[in-house]
Short mmCIF file of C-alpha atoms in Angstrom, two decimals:
data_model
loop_
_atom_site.label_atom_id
_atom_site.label_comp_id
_atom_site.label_asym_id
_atom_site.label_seq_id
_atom_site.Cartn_x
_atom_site.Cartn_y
_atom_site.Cartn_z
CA UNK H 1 134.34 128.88 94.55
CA UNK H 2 130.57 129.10 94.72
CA UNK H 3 128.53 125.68 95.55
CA UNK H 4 125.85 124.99 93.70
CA UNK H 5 122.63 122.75 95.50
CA UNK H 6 123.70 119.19 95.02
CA UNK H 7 124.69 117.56 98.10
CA UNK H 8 123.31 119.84 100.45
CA UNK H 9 120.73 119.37 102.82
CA UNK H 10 117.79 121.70 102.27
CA UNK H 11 117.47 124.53 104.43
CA UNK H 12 113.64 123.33 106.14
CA UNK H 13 115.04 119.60 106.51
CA UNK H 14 118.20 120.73 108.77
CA UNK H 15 115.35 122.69 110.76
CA UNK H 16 112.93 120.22 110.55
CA UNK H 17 115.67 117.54 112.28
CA UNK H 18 116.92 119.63 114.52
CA UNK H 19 113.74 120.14 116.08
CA UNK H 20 113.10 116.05 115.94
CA UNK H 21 116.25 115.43 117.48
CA UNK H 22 114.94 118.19 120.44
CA UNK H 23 111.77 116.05 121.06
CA UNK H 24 113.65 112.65 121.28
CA UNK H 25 116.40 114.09 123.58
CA UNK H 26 113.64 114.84 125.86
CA UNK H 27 111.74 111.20 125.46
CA UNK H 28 112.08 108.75 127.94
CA UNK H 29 112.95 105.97 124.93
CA UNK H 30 115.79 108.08 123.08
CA UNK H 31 117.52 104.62 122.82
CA UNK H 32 114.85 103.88 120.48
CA UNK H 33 115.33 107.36 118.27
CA UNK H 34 117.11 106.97 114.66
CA UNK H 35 119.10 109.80 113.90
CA UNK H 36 119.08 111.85 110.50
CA UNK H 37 120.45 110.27 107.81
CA UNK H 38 118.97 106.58 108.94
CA UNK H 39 115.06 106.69 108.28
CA UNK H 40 112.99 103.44 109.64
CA UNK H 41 110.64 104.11 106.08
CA UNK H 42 111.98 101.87 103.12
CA UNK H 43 114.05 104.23 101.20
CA UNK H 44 113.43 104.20 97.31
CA UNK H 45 116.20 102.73 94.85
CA UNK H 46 116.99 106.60 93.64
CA UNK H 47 116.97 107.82 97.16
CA UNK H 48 119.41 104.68 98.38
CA UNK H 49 121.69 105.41 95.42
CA UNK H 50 122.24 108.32 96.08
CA UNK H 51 123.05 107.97 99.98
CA UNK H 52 125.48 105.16 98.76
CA UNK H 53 127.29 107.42 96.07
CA UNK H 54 127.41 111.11 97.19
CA UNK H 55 128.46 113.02 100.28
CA UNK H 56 125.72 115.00 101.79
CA UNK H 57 126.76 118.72 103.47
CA UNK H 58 124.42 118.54 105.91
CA UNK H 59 125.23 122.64 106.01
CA UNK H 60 123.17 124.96 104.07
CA UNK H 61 125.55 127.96 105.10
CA UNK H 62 127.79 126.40 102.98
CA UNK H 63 126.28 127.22 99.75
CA UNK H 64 126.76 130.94 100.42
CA UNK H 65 130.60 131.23 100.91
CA UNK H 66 133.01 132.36 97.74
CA UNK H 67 135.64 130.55 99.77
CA UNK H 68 135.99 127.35 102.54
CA UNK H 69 139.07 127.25 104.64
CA UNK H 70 140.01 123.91 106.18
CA UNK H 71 142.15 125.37 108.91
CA UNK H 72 143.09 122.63 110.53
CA UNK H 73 144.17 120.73 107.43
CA UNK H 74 145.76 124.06 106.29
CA UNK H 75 143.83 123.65 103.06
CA UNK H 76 141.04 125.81 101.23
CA UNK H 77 139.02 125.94 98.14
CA UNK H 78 140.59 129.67 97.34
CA UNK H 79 144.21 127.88 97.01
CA UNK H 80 143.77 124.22 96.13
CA UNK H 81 142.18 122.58 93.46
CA UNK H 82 140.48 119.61 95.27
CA UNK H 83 138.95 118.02 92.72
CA UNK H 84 142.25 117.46 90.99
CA UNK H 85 144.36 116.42 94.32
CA UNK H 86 141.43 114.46 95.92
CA UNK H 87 138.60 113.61 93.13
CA UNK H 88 139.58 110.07 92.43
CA UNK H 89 140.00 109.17 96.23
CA UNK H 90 137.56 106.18 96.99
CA UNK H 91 139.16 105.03 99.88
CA UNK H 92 139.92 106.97 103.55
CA UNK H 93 141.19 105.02 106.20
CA UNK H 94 142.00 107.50 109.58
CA UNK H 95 143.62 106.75 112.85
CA UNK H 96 144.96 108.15 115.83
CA UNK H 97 148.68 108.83 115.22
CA UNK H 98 150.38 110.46 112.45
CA UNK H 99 153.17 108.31 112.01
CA UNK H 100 150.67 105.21 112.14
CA UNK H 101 148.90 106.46 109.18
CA UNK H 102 152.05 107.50 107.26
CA UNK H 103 153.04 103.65 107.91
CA UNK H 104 149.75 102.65 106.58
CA UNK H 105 149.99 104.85 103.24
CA UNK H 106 153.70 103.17 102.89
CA UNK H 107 152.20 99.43 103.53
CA UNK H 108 148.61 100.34 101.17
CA UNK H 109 151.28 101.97 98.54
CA UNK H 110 153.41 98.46 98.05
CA UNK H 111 150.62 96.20 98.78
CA UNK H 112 148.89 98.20 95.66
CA UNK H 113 152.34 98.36 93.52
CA UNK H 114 152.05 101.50 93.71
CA UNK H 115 155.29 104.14 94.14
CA UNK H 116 158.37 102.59 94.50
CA UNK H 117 159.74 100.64 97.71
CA UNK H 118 161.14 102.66 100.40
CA UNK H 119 159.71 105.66 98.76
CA UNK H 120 158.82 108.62 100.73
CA UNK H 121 155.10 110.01 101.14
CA UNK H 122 154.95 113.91 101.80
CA UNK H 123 152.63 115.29 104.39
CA UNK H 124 149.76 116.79 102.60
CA UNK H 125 148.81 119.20 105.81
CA UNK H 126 152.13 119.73 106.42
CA UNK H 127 150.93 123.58 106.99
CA UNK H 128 149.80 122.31 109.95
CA UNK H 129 150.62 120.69 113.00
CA UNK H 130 147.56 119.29 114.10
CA UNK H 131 146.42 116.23 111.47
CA UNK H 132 148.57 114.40 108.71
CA UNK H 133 147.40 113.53 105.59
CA UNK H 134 149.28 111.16 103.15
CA UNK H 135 147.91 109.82 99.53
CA UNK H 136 148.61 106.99 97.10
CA UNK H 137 146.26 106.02 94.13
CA UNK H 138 142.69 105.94 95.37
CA UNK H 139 143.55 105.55 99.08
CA UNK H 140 143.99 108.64 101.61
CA UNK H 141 145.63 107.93 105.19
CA UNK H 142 144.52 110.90 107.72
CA UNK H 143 145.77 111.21 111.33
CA UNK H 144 142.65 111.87 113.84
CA UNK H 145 144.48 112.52 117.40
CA UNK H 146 143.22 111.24 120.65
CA UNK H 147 139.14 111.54 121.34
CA UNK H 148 135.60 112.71 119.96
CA UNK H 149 136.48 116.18 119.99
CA UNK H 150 140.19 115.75 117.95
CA UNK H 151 138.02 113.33 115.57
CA UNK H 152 135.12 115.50 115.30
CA UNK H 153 136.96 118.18 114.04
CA UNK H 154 139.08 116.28 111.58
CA UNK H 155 135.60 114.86 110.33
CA UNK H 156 134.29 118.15 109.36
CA UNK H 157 137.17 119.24 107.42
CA UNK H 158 137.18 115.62 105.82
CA UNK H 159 133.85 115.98 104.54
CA UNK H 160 133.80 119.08 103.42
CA UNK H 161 136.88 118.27 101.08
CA UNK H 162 135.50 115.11 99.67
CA UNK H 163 132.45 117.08 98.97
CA UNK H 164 134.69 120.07 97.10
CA UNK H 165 136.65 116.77 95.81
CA UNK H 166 133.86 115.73 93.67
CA UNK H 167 134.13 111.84 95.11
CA UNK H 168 131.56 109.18 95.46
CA UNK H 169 131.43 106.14 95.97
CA UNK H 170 133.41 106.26 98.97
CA UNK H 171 134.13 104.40 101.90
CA UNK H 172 136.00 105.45 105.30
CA UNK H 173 137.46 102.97 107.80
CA UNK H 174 139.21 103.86 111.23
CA UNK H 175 141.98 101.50 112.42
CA UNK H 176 143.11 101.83 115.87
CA UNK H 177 143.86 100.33 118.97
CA UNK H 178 141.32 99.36 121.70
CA UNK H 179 140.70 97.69 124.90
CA UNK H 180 138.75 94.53 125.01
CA UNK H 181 136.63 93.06 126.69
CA UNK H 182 136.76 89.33 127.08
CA UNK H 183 138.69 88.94 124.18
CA UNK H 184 142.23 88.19 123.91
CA UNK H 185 144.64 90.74 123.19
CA UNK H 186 145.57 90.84 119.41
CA UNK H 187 141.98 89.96 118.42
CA UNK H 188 140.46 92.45 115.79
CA UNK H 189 136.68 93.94 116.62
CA UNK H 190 134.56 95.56 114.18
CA UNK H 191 132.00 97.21 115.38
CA UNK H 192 128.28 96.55 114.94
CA UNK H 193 127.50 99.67 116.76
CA UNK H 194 128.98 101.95 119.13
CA UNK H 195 127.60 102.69 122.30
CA UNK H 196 127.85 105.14 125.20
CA UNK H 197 128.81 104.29 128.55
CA UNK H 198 126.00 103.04 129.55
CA UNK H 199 125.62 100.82 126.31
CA UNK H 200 123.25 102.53 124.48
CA UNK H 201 123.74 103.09 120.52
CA UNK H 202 123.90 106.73 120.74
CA UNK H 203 125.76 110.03 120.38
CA UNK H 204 125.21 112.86 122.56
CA UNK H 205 125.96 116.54 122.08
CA UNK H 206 125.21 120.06 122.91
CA UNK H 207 124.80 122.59 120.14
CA UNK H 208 123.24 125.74 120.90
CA UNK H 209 122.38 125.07 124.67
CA UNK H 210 120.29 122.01 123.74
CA UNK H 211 121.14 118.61 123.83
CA UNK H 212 120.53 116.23 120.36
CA UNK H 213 120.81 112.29 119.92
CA UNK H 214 122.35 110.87 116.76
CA UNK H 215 122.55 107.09 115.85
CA UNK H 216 126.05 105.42 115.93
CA UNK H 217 124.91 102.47 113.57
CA UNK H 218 127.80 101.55 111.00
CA UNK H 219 127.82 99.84 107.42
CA UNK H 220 126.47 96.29 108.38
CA UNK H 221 127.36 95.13 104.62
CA UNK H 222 130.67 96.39 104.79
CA UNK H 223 131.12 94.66 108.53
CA UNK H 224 130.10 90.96 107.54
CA UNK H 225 132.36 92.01 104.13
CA UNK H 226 135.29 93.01 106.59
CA UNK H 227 134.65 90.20 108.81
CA UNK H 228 135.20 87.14 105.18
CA UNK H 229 138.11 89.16 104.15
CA UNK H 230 139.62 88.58 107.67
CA UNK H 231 138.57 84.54 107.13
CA UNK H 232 140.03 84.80 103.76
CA UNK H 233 143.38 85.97 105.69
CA UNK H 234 143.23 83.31 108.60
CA UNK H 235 146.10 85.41 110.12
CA UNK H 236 144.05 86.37 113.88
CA UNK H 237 140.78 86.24 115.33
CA UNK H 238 138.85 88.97 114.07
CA UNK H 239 134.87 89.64 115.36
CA UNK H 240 132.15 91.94 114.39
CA UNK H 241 130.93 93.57 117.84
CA UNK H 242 129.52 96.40 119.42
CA UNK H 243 132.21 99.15 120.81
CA UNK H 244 132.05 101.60 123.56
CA UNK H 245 132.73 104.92 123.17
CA UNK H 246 133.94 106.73 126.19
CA UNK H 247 134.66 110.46 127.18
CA UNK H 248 138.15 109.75 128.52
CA UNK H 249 140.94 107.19 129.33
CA UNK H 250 140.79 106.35 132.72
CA UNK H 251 137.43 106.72 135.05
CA UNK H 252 135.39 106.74 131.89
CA UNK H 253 136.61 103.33 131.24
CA UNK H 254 136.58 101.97 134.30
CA UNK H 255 140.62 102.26 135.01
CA UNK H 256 141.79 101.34 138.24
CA UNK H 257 145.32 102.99 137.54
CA UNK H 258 144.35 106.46 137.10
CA UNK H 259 145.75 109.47 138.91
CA UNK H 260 141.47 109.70 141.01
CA UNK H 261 139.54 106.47 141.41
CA UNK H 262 136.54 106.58 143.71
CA UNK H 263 135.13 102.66 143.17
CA UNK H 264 136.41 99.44 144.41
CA UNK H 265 137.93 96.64 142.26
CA UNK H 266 134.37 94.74 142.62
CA UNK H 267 132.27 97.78 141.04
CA UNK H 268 135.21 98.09 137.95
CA UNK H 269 134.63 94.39 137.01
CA UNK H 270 130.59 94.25 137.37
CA UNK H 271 130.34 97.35 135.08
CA UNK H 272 132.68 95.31 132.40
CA UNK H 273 131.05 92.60 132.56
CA UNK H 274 127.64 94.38 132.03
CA UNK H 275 129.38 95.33 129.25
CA UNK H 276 130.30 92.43 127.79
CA UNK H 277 126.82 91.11 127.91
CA UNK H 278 125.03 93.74 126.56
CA UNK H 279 127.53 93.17 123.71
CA UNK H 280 130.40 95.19 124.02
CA UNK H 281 133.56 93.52 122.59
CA UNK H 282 136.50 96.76 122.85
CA UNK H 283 136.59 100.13 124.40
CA UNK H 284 137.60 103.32 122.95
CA UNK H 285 137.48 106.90 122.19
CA UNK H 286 136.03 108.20 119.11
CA UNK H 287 133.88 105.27 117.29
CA UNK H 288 130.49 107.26 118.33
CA UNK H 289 131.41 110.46 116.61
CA UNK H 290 132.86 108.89 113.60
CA UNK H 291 129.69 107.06 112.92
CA UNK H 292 127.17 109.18 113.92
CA UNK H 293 128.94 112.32 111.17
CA UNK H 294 129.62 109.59 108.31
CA UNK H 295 125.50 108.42 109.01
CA UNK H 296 124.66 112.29 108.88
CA UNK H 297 126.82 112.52 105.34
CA UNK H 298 125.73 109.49 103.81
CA UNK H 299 129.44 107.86 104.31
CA UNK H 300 129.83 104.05 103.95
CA UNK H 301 131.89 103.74 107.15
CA UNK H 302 133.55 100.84 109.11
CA UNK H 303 135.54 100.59 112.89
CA UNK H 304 138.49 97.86 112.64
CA UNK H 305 140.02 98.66 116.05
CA UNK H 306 142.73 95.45 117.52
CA UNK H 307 142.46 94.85 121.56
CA UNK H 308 145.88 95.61 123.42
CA UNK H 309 144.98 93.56 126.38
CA UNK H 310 141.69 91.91 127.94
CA UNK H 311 140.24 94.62 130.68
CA UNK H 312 138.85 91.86 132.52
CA UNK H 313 141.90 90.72 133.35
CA UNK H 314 143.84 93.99 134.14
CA UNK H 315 144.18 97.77 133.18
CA UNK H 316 147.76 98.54 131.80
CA UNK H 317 149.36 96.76 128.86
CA UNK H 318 152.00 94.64 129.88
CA UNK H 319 152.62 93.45 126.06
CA UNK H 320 156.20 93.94 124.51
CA UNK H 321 157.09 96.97 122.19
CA UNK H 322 157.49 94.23 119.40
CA UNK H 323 154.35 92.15 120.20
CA UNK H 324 151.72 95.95 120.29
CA UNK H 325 153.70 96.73 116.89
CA UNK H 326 152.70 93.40 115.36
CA UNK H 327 148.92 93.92 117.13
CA UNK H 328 148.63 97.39 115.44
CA UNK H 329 149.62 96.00 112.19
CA UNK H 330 146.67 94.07 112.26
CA UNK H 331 144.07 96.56 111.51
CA UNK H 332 145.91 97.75 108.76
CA UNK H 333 146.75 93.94 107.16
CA UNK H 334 142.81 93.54 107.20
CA UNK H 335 141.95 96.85 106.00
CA UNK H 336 144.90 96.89 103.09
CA UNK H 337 143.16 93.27 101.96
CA UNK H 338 139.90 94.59 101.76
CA UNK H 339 140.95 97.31 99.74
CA UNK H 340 142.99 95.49 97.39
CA UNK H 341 139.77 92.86 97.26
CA UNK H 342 137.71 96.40 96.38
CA UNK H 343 139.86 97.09 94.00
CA UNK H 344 140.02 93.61 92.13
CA UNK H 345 144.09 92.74 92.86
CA UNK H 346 143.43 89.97 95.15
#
């Protein structure tokens, strides 16, 4: 399969960013710094239509391979026909666990009337053991694992088959679980923005020995349109917040419980609360990543993440098995509404 030039980002603008995003990683007021993909100049209507209804390969290598291999979904261009499995997908929703998202394709599938009750959804990576992937109708269910670097790579491969796919128009949500911050448990956040640990609206990574900044803004349309759909529910609290993102479970978030912790109860509570005022509503691990790629590929993109417990108030969840399956069903109620609103069945 050859790929021809639409959707791709040229050549000198990939250059031309990269060596922007050098110069801001080096400014004292990278907080400030709007990442590729998010310009502060008023975008024409052609150029905004066509963020909104294509995915951007922000990859010129691309355009010169016969053949791309998604190893990690165990899919490729050489042996699939992605247009025909995947072209009239307009919804992705991804999470954390496999068997989460394969009960989310089974809920989306009857909420939809779509397959037939009880019916059985077969792993579409099932070449794989390292994502799931399950599809009804316009809606694919993916399986991220645990972190930025699990989600990042999923994200990549993601892309790169909606582009083959021939979609637009689309829009990805994650669901997940958090920790929250002043909240109590059960309440649904989705985020505004996500933010490092020290709160600022930013992603940061190394690629080739130098270190770039990309913005973690998400869809604020598709926020306040997730946040009336959750009114139009009435079913739980549900607010649109910003998230932190952190690099691991335990000292990252301020964990008293983990296996090494070096600060006192008093320093675990002043940083959450710091937190909470700079806006910070839930804690997890792989909302900066997600938005930062979807901004880069011109994704419409949403976080709709439900709190297991209030960190303020303690570090491990105490909730019963029955009570966190009923909170993590929440995510995927709100997001199942919102697609059946898209879709004109409500």
């Amino acid at each position: 399969m050859v790929m021809g030039q639409t959707g791709f980002c040229n050549i000198l603008d990939v250059e031309k960013r990269f060596k922007i995003h050098q110069k801001i990683a080096r400014s004292p007021k990278v907080q400030a710094y709007m990442a590729p993909g998010v310009s502060n100049e008023k975008k024409t209507e052609d150029e905004q239509s066509s963020r909104e209804n294509s995915i951007h390969l922000c990859n010129p290598h691309l355009e010169k391979m016969k053949e791309d291999i998604l190893y990690h979904f165990a899919l490729g261009t050489g042996t699939h026909d992605f247009p025909s499995l995947f072209g009239d997908v307009k919804f992705v929703c991804v999470g954390g666990s496999p068997s989460r998202m394969k009960a989310f394709i089974a809920y989306i599938a009857e909420e939809l009337g779509l397959g037939s009750p009880g019916g059985d959804y077969p792993n579409i990576c099932a070449g794989t053991d390292r994502y799931a992937m399950y599809k009804v109708g316009p809606v694919l269910s993916v399986s991220h694992g645990m972190g930025i670097p699990s989600i990042s790579i999923m994200l990549h491969e993601l892309i790169k088959m909606l582009y083959h796919a021939k979609c637009s128009n689309i829009t990805i949500i994650r669901i997940g679980t958090s920790g929250g911050i002043g909240l109590e448990p059960g309440s649904v956040v989705i985020t505004r923005q996500s933010v490092d640990a020290t709160f600022k609206p930013q992603f940061e990574q190394v690629v080739l020995g130098k270190t770039i900044i990309r913005s973690t803004d998400l869809d604020e349309e598709l926020a306040k349109e997730l946040l009336q759909c959750s009114k139009e529910i009435n079913q739980f609290n549900t607010v649109i917040g910003n998230t932190m993102c952190t690099l691991d479970f335990y000292e990252g978030q301020g964990r008293l419980d983990g296996a090494i912790c070096l600060y006192s109860e008093e320093e675990k509570l002043q940083y959450l609360k710091e937190a909470y005022d700079s806006g910070v509503r839930n804690i997890e691990m792989e909302s900066s990543v997600f938005a930062a790629m979807c901004n880069l590929s011109g994704v419409r993109a949403a976080v709709v993440c439900v709190t297991l417990l209030n960190r303020l108030e303690g570090d491990q969840i105490s909730s019963s098995h029955d009570v966190l399956v009923e909170y993590q069903q929440r995510p995927q109620k709100l997001v199942g509404y919102f697609i059946k609103k898209s879709l004109g069945k409500v």
